[in-house]
Amino acid sequence: MRYVLFALPLLLLVALVAIFASSMDRDPSLVRSVLIDKPAPAFAMEAIPELGVPGFDTAALKGEVTVVNVFASWCLPCRAEHPLLEAVKDVAKVRMFGINQSDAPENARAFLAELGNPYDAVGADRDRRVSIDWGVYGVPETFVVDANGVITFKHVGPLTPQAVDDHLLPAIEKARG
């Protein structure tokens, strides 16, 4: 009996190590969302005042493929990925919407004035409610929504050139398919 009490915690530890070791080769930026292949959640976001682009809602996601990027001016990885978003918009000729999370309007405007505004619409998600409904873990995150308003792809974390080439651009083309 004493050996069983000693061996049981050791066996549990070995099992946990095996589970973690088998997960090490997975790409953490490709998080399978429960929303994949489901309609985007119902929401409506106001525009950021004086930004010059409208806010958006669920209905606005229908009609053509849309890349939805969750960003914030206080997010350093958002700053790093921003040039890639502009390149994706140019290369893929895709509509791009932004969800600006927990930002003061003047900070969001300054961020986009400094780095450029690739977004056709930007919704102000001041209380993070829309982000929560979309299953956002943290900024930045990027989604592809097909013309029917169905989320078909999610990328967690900042985009990299490899992630754009290997995952985002193919996801955009597949959504157009």
mmCIF file of the C-alpha atoms, coordinates in Angstrom:
data_MODEL
# 
_entry.id   MODEL 
# 
loop_
_atom_site.group_PDB 
_atom_site.id 
_atom_site.type_symbol 
_atom_site.label_atom_id 
_atom_site.label_alt_id 
_atom_site.label_comp_id 
_atom_site.label_asym_id 
_atom_site.label_entity_id 
_atom_site.label_seq_id 
_atom_site.pdbx_PDB_ins_code 
_atom_site.Cartn_x 
_atom_site.Cartn_y 
_atom_site.Cartn_z 
_atom_site.occupancy 
_atom_site.B_iso_or_equiv 
_atom_site.pdbx_formal_charge 
_atom_site.auth_seq_id 
_atom_site.auth_comp_id 
_atom_site.auth_asym_id 
_atom_site.auth_atom_id 
_atom_site.pdbx_PDB_model_num 
ATOM 1   C CA . MET A 1 1   ? 0.000   0.000  0.000   1.00 0.00 ? 1   MET A CA 1 
ATOM 2   C CA . ARG A 1 2   ? 2.862   2.359  0.813   1.00 0.00 ? 2   ARG A CA 1 
ATOM 3   C CA . TYR A 1 3   ? 4.399   1.794  -2.616  1.00 0.00 ? 3   TYR A CA 1 
ATOM 4   C CA . VAL A 1 4   ? 1.092   2.631  -4.291  1.00 0.00 ? 4   VAL A CA 1 
ATOM 5   C CA . LEU A 1 5   ? 0.864   5.939  -2.411  1.00 0.00 ? 5   LEU A CA 1 
ATOM 6   C CA . PHE A 1 6   ? 4.416   6.758  -3.493  1.00 0.00 ? 6   PHE A CA 1 
ATOM 7   C CA . ALA A 1 7   ? 3.965   5.605  -7.100  1.00 0.00 ? 7   ALA A CA 1 
ATOM 8   C CA . LEU A 1 8   ? 0.643   7.342  -7.793  1.00 0.00 ? 8   LEU A CA 1 
ATOM 9   C CA . PRO A 1 9   ? 1.979   10.944 -7.670  1.00 0.00 ? 9   PRO A CA 1 
ATOM 10  C CA . LEU A 1 10  ? 5.012   9.870  -9.684  1.00 0.00 ? 10  LEU A CA 1 
ATOM 11  C CA . LEU A 1 11  ? 2.787   8.317  -12.371 1.00 0.00 ? 11  LEU A CA 1 
ATOM 12  C CA . LEU A 1 12  ? 0.663   11.482 -12.515 1.00 0.00 ? 12  LEU A CA 1 
ATOM 13  C CA . LEU A 1 13  ? 3.782   13.602 -12.933 1.00 0.00 ? 13  LEU A CA 1 
ATOM 14  C CA . VAL A 1 14  ? 5.054   11.369 -15.752 1.00 0.00 ? 14  VAL A CA 1 
ATOM 15  C CA . ALA A 1 15  ? 1.658   11.586 -17.471 1.00 0.00 ? 15  ALA A CA 1 
ATOM 16  C CA . LEU A 1 16  ? 1.637   15.401 -17.269 1.00 0.00 ? 16  LEU A CA 1 
ATOM 17  C CA . VAL A 1 17  ? 5.173   15.615 -18.635 1.00 0.00 ? 17  VAL A CA 1 
ATOM 18  C CA . ALA A 1 18  ? 4.165   13.350 -21.531 1.00 0.00 ? 18  ALA A CA 1 
ATOM 19  C CA . ILE A 1 19  ? 1.136   15.509 -22.324 1.00 0.00 ? 19  ILE A CA 1 
ATOM 20  C CA . PHE A 1 20  ? 3.169   18.737 -22.288 1.00 0.00 ? 20  PHE A CA 1 
ATOM 21  C CA . ALA A 1 21  ? 5.982   17.174 -24.326 1.00 0.00 ? 21  ALA A CA 1 
ATOM 22  C CA . SER A 1 22  ? 3.574   15.993 -27.014 1.00 0.00 ? 22  SER A CA 1 
ATOM 23  C CA . SER A 1 23  ? 2.163   19.537 -27.298 1.00 0.00 ? 23  SER A CA 1 
ATOM 24  C CA . MET A 1 24  ? 5.494   21.321 -27.722 1.00 0.00 ? 24  MET A CA 1 
ATOM 25  C CA . ASP A 1 25  ? 5.525   21.109 -31.504 1.00 0.00 ? 25  ASP A CA 1 
ATOM 26  C CA . ARG A 1 26  ? 2.174   22.856 -31.909 1.00 0.00 ? 26  ARG A CA 1 
ATOM 27  C CA . ASP A 1 27  ? 2.118   26.409 -33.205 1.00 0.00 ? 27  ASP A CA 1 
ATOM 28  C CA . PRO A 1 28  ? 0.618   28.544 -30.395 1.00 0.00 ? 28  PRO A CA 1 
ATOM 29  C CA . SER A 1 29  ? -0.493  31.201 -32.879 1.00 0.00 ? 29  SER A CA 1 
ATOM 30  C CA . LEU A 1 30  ? -2.921  28.762 -34.499 1.00 0.00 ? 30  LEU A CA 1 
ATOM 31  C CA . VAL A 1 31  ? -5.537  28.405 -31.812 1.00 0.00 ? 31  VAL A CA 1 
ATOM 32  C CA . ARG A 1 32  ? -8.596  26.471 -32.840 1.00 0.00 ? 32  ARG A CA 1 
ATOM 33  C CA . SER A 1 33  ? -11.519 28.663 -31.884 1.00 0.00 ? 33  SER A CA 1 
ATOM 34  C CA . VAL A 1 34  ? -14.983 27.340 -31.099 1.00 0.00 ? 34  VAL A CA 1 
ATOM 35  C CA . LEU A 1 35  ? -16.197 30.065 -33.466 1.00 0.00 ? 35  LEU A CA 1 
ATOM 36  C CA . ILE A 1 36  ? -14.455 28.625 -36.531 1.00 0.00 ? 36  ILE A CA 1 
ATOM 37  C CA . ASP A 1 37  ? -17.070 27.746 -39.155 1.00 0.00 ? 37  ASP A CA 1 
ATOM 38  C CA . LYS A 1 38  ? -19.741 29.594 -37.178 1.00 0.00 ? 38  LYS A CA 1 
ATOM 39  C CA . PRO A 1 39  ? -21.326 32.994 -37.831 1.00 0.00 ? 39  PRO A CA 1 
ATOM 40  C CA . ALA A 1 40  ? -19.620 35.961 -36.220 1.00 0.00 ? 40  ALA A CA 1 
ATOM 41  C CA . PRO A 1 41  ? -21.272 36.882 -32.923 1.00 0.00 ? 41  PRO A CA 1 
ATOM 42  C CA . ALA A 1 42  ? -23.895 39.620 -32.905 1.00 0.00 ? 42  ALA A CA 1 
ATOM 43  C CA . PHE A 1 43  ? -22.370 42.988 -32.081 1.00 0.00 ? 43  PHE A CA 1 
ATOM 44  C CA . ALA A 1 44  ? -22.335 46.656 -32.996 1.00 0.00 ? 44  ALA A CA 1 
ATOM 45  C CA . MET A 1 45  ? -19.400 49.013 -32.407 1.00 0.00 ? 45  MET A CA 1 
ATOM 46  C CA . GLU A 1 46  ? -19.318 52.748 -32.770 1.00 0.00 ? 46  GLU A CA 1 
ATOM 47  C CA . ALA A 1 47  ? -16.669 54.448 -34.857 1.00 0.00 ? 47  ALA A CA 1 
ATOM 48  C CA . ILE A 1 48  ? -13.685 56.074 -33.224 1.00 0.00 ? 48  ILE A CA 1 
ATOM 49  C CA . PRO A 1 49  ? -14.541 59.788 -33.267 1.00 0.00 ? 49  PRO A CA 1 
ATOM 50  C CA . GLU A 1 50  ? -12.710 61.827 -35.912 1.00 0.00 ? 50  GLU A CA 1 
ATOM 51  C CA . LEU A 1 51  ? -10.902 58.803 -37.373 1.00 0.00 ? 51  LEU A CA 1 
ATOM 52  C CA . GLY A 1 52  ? -12.571 59.119 -40.761 1.00 0.00 ? 52  GLY A CA 1 
ATOM 53  C CA . VAL A 1 53  ? -13.755 55.516 -41.089 1.00 0.00 ? 53  VAL A CA 1 
ATOM 54  C CA . PRO A 1 54  ? -17.016 54.045 -39.801 1.00 0.00 ? 54  PRO A CA 1 
ATOM 55  C CA . GLY A 1 55  ? -17.557 51.604 -36.967 1.00 0.00 ? 55  GLY A CA 1 
ATOM 56  C CA . PHE A 1 56  ? -19.141 48.297 -37.886 1.00 0.00 ? 56  PHE A CA 1 
ATOM 57  C CA . ASP A 1 57  ? -21.516 45.558 -36.829 1.00 0.00 ? 57  ASP A CA 1 
ATOM 58  C CA . THR A 1 58  ? -22.241 41.931 -37.605 1.00 0.00 ? 58  THR A CA 1 
ATOM 59  C CA . ALA A 1 59  ? -24.215 42.753 -40.751 1.00 0.00 ? 59  ALA A CA 1 
ATOM 60  C CA . ALA A 1 60  ? -21.252 44.674 -42.213 1.00 0.00 ? 60  ALA A CA 1 
ATOM 61  C CA . LEU A 1 61  ? -19.227 41.442 -42.301 1.00 0.00 ? 61  LEU A CA 1 
ATOM 62  C CA . LYS A 1 62  ? -21.473 39.961 -44.974 1.00 0.00 ? 62  LYS A CA 1 
ATOM 63  C CA . GLY A 1 63  ? -21.010 40.394 -48.696 1.00 0.00 ? 63  GLY A CA 1 
ATOM 64  C CA . GLU A 1 64  ? -17.275 39.898 -49.100 1.00 0.00 ? 64  GLU A CA 1 
ATOM 65  C CA . VAL A 1 65  ? -14.317 38.309 -47.361 1.00 0.00 ? 65  VAL A CA 1 
ATOM 66  C CA . THR A 1 66  ? -13.054 40.435 -44.481 1.00 0.00 ? 66  THR A CA 1 
ATOM 67  C CA . VAL A 1 67  ? -9.938  40.311 -42.346 1.00 0.00 ? 67  VAL A CA 1 
ATOM 68  C CA . VAL A 1 68  ? -10.764 41.431 -38.805 1.00 0.00 ? 68  VAL A CA 1 
ATOM 69  C CA . ASN A 1 69  ? -7.786  42.502 -36.700 1.00 0.00 ? 69  ASN A CA 1 
ATOM 70  C CA . VAL A 1 70  ? -7.989  43.176 -32.964 1.00 0.00 ? 70  VAL A CA 1 
ATOM 71  C CA . PHE A 1 71  ? -5.456  45.835 -31.962 1.00 0.00 ? 71  PHE A CA 1 
ATOM 72  C CA . ALA A 1 72  ? -4.648  48.553 -29.435 1.00 0.00 ? 72  ALA A CA 1 
ATOM 73  C CA . SER A 1 73  ? -2.294  51.517 -29.422 1.00 0.00 ? 73  SER A CA 1 
ATOM 74  C CA . TRP A 1 74  ? -0.703  50.316 -26.166 1.00 0.00 ? 74  TRP A CA 1 
ATOM 75  C CA . CYS A 1 75  ? 0.149   46.918 -27.702 1.00 0.00 ? 75  CYS A CA 1 
ATOM 76  C CA . LEU A 1 76  ? 3.782   46.659 -28.841 1.00 0.00 ? 76  LEU A CA 1 
ATOM 77  C CA . PRO A 1 77  ? 3.205   43.494 -30.932 1.00 0.00 ? 77  PRO A CA 1 
ATOM 78  C CA . CYS A 1 78  ? 0.371   45.363 -32.700 1.00 0.00 ? 78  CYS A CA 1 
ATOM 79  C CA . ARG A 1 79  ? 2.877   48.010 -33.713 1.00 0.00 ? 79  ARG A CA 1 
ATOM 80  C CA . ALA A 1 80  ? 5.262   45.324 -35.000 1.00 0.00 ? 80  ALA A CA 1 
ATOM 81  C CA . GLU A 1 81  ? 2.626   43.572 -37.125 1.00 0.00 ? 81  GLU A CA 1 
ATOM 82  C CA . HIS A 1 82  ? 1.061   46.745 -38.521 1.00 0.00 ? 82  HIS A CA 1 
ATOM 83  C CA . PRO A 1 83  ? 3.182   46.956 -41.715 1.00 0.00 ? 83  PRO A CA 1 
ATOM 84  C CA . LEU A 1 84  ? 2.165   43.369 -42.505 1.00 0.00 ? 84  LEU A CA 1 
ATOM 85  C CA . LEU A 1 85  ? -1.518  44.274 -42.261 1.00 0.00 ? 85  LEU A CA 1 
ATOM 86  C CA . GLU A 1 86  ? -1.007  47.036 -44.796 1.00 0.00 ? 86  GLU A CA 1 
ATOM 87  C CA . ALA A 1 87  ? 0.846   44.602 -47.079 1.00 0.00 ? 87  ALA A CA 1 
ATOM 88  C CA . VAL A 1 88  ? -1.899  41.968 -46.746 1.00 0.00 ? 88  VAL A CA 1 
ATOM 89  C CA . LYS A 1 89  ? -4.518  44.532 -47.707 1.00 0.00 ? 89  LYS A CA 1 
ATOM 90  C CA . ASP A 1 90  ? -2.527  45.499 -50.799 1.00 0.00 ? 90  ASP A CA 1 
ATOM 91  C CA . VAL A 1 91  ? -1.518  41.983 -51.860 1.00 0.00 ? 91  VAL A CA 1 
ATOM 92  C CA . ALA A 1 92  ? -4.758  40.133 -51.119 1.00 0.00 ? 92  ALA A CA 1 
ATOM 93  C CA . LYS A 1 93  ? -7.055  43.018 -52.120 1.00 0.00 ? 93  LYS A CA 1 
ATOM 94  C CA . VAL A 1 94  ? -9.173  42.199 -49.096 1.00 0.00 ? 94  VAL A CA 1 
ATOM 95  C CA . ARG A 1 95  ? -11.453 44.312 -46.956 1.00 0.00 ? 95  ARG A CA 1 
ATOM 96  C CA . MET A 1 96  ? -9.939  44.907 -43.513 1.00 0.00 ? 96  MET A CA 1 
ATOM 97  C CA . PHE A 1 97  ? -11.797 45.869 -40.337 1.00 0.00 ? 97  PHE A CA 1 
ATOM 98  C CA . GLY A 1 98  ? -10.230 46.689 -36.983 1.00 0.00 ? 98  GLY A CA 1 
ATOM 99  C CA . ILE A 1 99  ? -11.491 46.119 -33.467 1.00 0.00 ? 99  ILE A CA 1 
ATOM 100 C CA . ASN A 1 100 ? -9.763  48.700 -31.291 1.00 0.00 ? 100 ASN A CA 1 
ATOM 101 C CA . GLN A 1 101 ? -9.650  47.220 -27.806 1.00 0.00 ? 101 GLN A CA 1 
ATOM 102 C CA . SER A 1 102 ? -9.645  49.272 -24.587 1.00 0.00 ? 102 SER A CA 1 
ATOM 103 C CA . ASP A 1 103 ? -8.215  52.398 -26.121 1.00 0.00 ? 103 ASP A CA 1 
ATOM 104 C CA . ALA A 1 104 ? -8.807  56.074 -25.657 1.00 0.00 ? 104 ALA A CA 1 
ATOM 105 C CA . PRO A 1 105 ? -9.977  57.529 -28.989 1.00 0.00 ? 105 PRO A CA 1 
ATOM 106 C CA . GLU A 1 106 ? -7.069  59.992 -29.163 1.00 0.00 ? 106 GLU A CA 1 
ATOM 107 C CA . ASN A 1 107 ? -4.551  57.155 -28.686 1.00 0.00 ? 107 ASN A CA 1 
ATOM 108 C CA . ALA A 1 108 ? -6.145  55.039 -31.413 1.00 0.00 ? 108 ALA A CA 1 
ATOM 109 C CA . ARG A 1 109 ? -6.155  58.018 -33.795 1.00 0.00 ? 109 ARG A CA 1 
ATOM 110 C CA . ALA A 1 110 ? -2.497  58.803 -33.038 1.00 0.00 ? 110 ALA A CA 1 
ATOM 111 C CA . PHE A 1 111 ? -1.492  55.143 -33.531 1.00 0.00 ? 111 PHE A CA 1 
ATOM 112 C CA . LEU A 1 112 ? -3.147  54.958 -36.945 1.00 0.00 ? 112 LEU A CA 1 
ATOM 113 C CA . ALA A 1 113 ? -1.961  58.442 -37.964 1.00 0.00 ? 113 ALA A CA 1 
ATOM 114 C CA . GLU A 1 114 ? 1.627   57.431 -37.212 1.00 0.00 ? 114 GLU A CA 1 
ATOM 115 C CA . LEU A 1 115 ? 1.591   53.945 -38.757 1.00 0.00 ? 115 LEU A CA 1 
ATOM 116 C CA . GLY A 1 116 ? -1.078  54.282 -41.433 1.00 0.00 ? 116 GLY A CA 1 
ATOM 117 C CA . ASN A 1 117 ? -4.667  53.102 -41.463 1.00 0.00 ? 117 ASN A CA 1 
ATOM 118 C CA . PRO A 1 118 ? -5.247  49.897 -43.429 1.00 0.00 ? 118 PRO A CA 1 
ATOM 119 C CA . TYR A 1 119 ? -8.776  49.542 -42.029 1.00 0.00 ? 119 TYR A CA 1 
ATOM 120 C CA . ASP A 1 120 ? -11.960 50.159 -43.982 1.00 0.00 ? 120 ASP A CA 1 
ATOM 121 C CA . ALA A 1 121 ? -13.832 50.308 -40.659 1.00 0.00 ? 121 ALA A CA 1 
ATOM 122 C CA . VAL A 1 122 ? -12.713 50.451 -37.029 1.00 0.00 ? 122 VAL A CA 1 
ATOM 123 C CA . GLY A 1 123 ? -14.984 49.671 -34.121 1.00 0.00 ? 123 GLY A CA 1 
ATOM 124 C CA . ALA A 1 124 ? -14.269 50.998 -30.648 1.00 0.00 ? 124 ALA A CA 1 
ATOM 125 C CA . ASP A 1 125 ? -14.413 48.080 -28.179 1.00 0.00 ? 125 ASP A CA 1 
ATOM 126 C CA . ARG A 1 126 ? -13.852 50.129 -25.052 1.00 0.00 ? 126 ARG A CA 1 
ATOM 127 C CA . ASP A 1 127 ? -15.223 47.575 -22.586 1.00 0.00 ? 127 ASP A CA 1 
ATOM 128 C CA . ARG A 1 128 ? -13.783 44.519 -24.432 1.00 0.00 ? 128 ARG A CA 1 
ATOM 129 C CA . ARG A 1 129 ? -17.253 43.000 -24.696 1.00 0.00 ? 129 ARG A CA 1 
ATOM 130 C CA . VAL A 1 130 ? -17.002 42.385 -28.450 1.00 0.00 ? 130 VAL A CA 1 
ATOM 131 C CA . SER A 1 131 ? -13.506 40.941 -28.057 1.00 0.00 ? 131 SER A CA 1 
ATOM 132 C CA . ILE A 1 132 ? -14.762 38.562 -25.391 1.00 0.00 ? 132 ILE A CA 1 
ATOM 133 C CA . ASP A 1 133 ? -17.620 37.444 -27.643 1.00 0.00 ? 133 ASP A CA 1 
ATOM 134 C CA . TRP A 1 134 ? -15.076 36.784 -30.411 1.00 0.00 ? 134 TRP A CA 1 
ATOM 135 C CA . GLY A 1 135 ? -12.991 34.655 -28.029 1.00 0.00 ? 135 GLY A CA 1 
ATOM 136 C CA . VAL A 1 136 ? -10.029 37.024 -28.052 1.00 0.00 ? 136 VAL A CA 1 
ATOM 137 C CA . TYR A 1 137 ? -7.254  36.012 -25.642 1.00 0.00 ? 137 TYR A CA 1 
ATOM 138 C CA . GLY A 1 138 ? -5.254  39.205 -26.078 1.00 0.00 ? 138 GLY A CA 1 
ATOM 139 C CA . VAL A 1 139 ? -4.147  41.662 -28.702 1.00 0.00 ? 139 VAL A CA 1 
ATOM 140 C CA . PRO A 1 140 ? -3.269  41.271 -31.477 1.00 0.00 ? 140 PRO A CA 1 
ATOM 141 C CA . GLU A 1 141 ? -5.483  38.612 -32.982 1.00 0.00 ? 141 GLU A CA 1 
ATOM 142 C CA . THR A 1 142 ? -6.565  38.291 -36.579 1.00 0.00 ? 142 THR A CA 1 
ATOM 143 C CA . PHE A 1 143 ? -9.626  36.576 -38.068 1.00 0.00 ? 143 PHE A CA 1 
ATOM 144 C CA . VAL A 1 144 ? -10.834 35.815 -41.575 1.00 0.00 ? 144 VAL A CA 1 
ATOM 145 C CA . VAL A 1 145 ? -14.592 36.078 -42.116 1.00 0.00 ? 145 VAL A CA 1 
ATOM 146 C CA . ASP A 1 146 ? -16.135 34.769 -45.331 1.00 0.00 ? 146 ASP A CA 1 
ATOM 147 C CA . ALA A 1 147 ? -18.765 36.575 -47.405 1.00 0.00 ? 147 ALA A CA 1 
ATOM 148 C CA . ASN A 1 148 ? -21.540 34.884 -45.415 1.00 0.00 ? 148 ASN A CA 1 
ATOM 149 C CA . GLY A 1 149 ? -20.259 36.352 -42.157 1.00 0.00 ? 149 GLY A CA 1 
ATOM 150 C CA . VAL A 1 150 ? -18.763 33.044 -40.978 1.00 0.00 ? 150 VAL A CA 1 
ATOM 151 C CA . ILE A 1 151 ? -15.425 33.039 -39.136 1.00 0.00 ? 151 ILE A CA 1 
ATOM 152 C CA . THR A 1 152 ? -13.120 30.691 -41.040 1.00 0.00 ? 152 THR A CA 1 
ATOM 153 C CA . PHE A 1 153 ? -9.690  31.398 -39.521 1.00 0.00 ? 153 PHE A CA 1 
ATOM 154 C CA . LYS A 1 154 ? -8.069  32.758 -36.365 1.00 0.00 ? 154 LYS A CA 1 
ATOM 155 C CA . HIS A 1 155 ? -4.458  33.748 -35.701 1.00 0.00 ? 155 HIS A CA 1 
ATOM 156 C CA . VAL A 1 156 ? -3.397  34.539 -32.140 1.00 0.00 ? 156 VAL A CA 1 
ATOM 157 C CA . GLY A 1 157 ? -0.511  36.931 -31.577 1.00 0.00 ? 157 GLY A CA 1 
ATOM 158 C CA . PRO A 1 158 ? 1.340   39.203 -33.948 1.00 0.00 ? 158 PRO A CA 1 
ATOM 159 C CA . LEU A 1 159 ? 1.464   38.249 -37.590 1.00 0.00 ? 159 LEU A CA 1 
ATOM 160 C CA . THR A 1 160 ? 4.866   37.396 -39.008 1.00 0.00 ? 160 THR A CA 1 
ATOM 161 C CA . PRO A 1 161 ? 5.848   37.217 -42.680 1.00 0.00 ? 161 PRO A CA 1 
ATOM 162 C CA . GLN A 1 162 ? 5.821   33.409 -42.413 1.00 0.00 ? 162 GLN A CA 1 
ATOM 163 C CA . ALA A 1 163 ? 2.377   33.359 -40.749 1.00 0.00 ? 163 ALA A CA 1 
ATOM 164 C CA . VAL A 1 164 ? 1.018   35.647 -43.466 1.00 0.00 ? 164 VAL A CA 1 
ATOM 165 C CA . ASP A 1 165 ? 2.422   33.484 -46.279 1.00 0.00 ? 165 ASP A CA 1 
ATOM 166 C CA . ASP A 1 166 ? 1.723   30.082 -44.722 1.00 0.00 ? 166 ASP A CA 1 
ATOM 167 C CA . HIS A 1 167 ? -1.624  30.710 -43.026 1.00 0.00 ? 167 HIS A CA 1 
ATOM 168 C CA . LEU A 1 168 ? -3.353  34.075 -43.496 1.00 0.00 ? 168 LEU A CA 1 
ATOM 169 C CA . LEU A 1 169 ? -3.161  34.446 -47.290 1.00 0.00 ? 169 LEU A CA 1 
ATOM 170 C CA . PRO A 1 170 ? -4.233  30.830 -47.880 1.00 0.00 ? 170 PRO A CA 1 
ATOM 171 C CA . ALA A 1 171 ? -7.109  31.331 -45.394 1.00 0.00 ? 171 ALA A CA 1 
ATOM 172 C CA . ILE A 1 172 ? -8.249  34.419 -47.318 1.00 0.00 ? 172 ILE A CA 1 
ATOM 173 C CA . GLU A 1 173 ? -8.176  32.504 -50.610 1.00 0.00 ? 173 GLU A CA 1 
ATOM 174 C CA . LYS A 1 174 ? -10.004 29.553 -49.074 1.00 0.00 ? 174 LYS A CA 1 
ATOM 175 C CA . ALA A 1 175 ? -12.700 31.905 -47.730 1.00 0.00 ? 175 ALA A CA 1 
ATOM 176 C CA . ARG A 1 176 ? -13.131 33.287 -51.235 1.00 0.00 ? 176 ARG A CA 1 
ATOM 177 C CA . GLY A 1 177 ? -13.369 29.729 -52.614 1.00 0.00 ? 177 GLY A CA 1 
# 
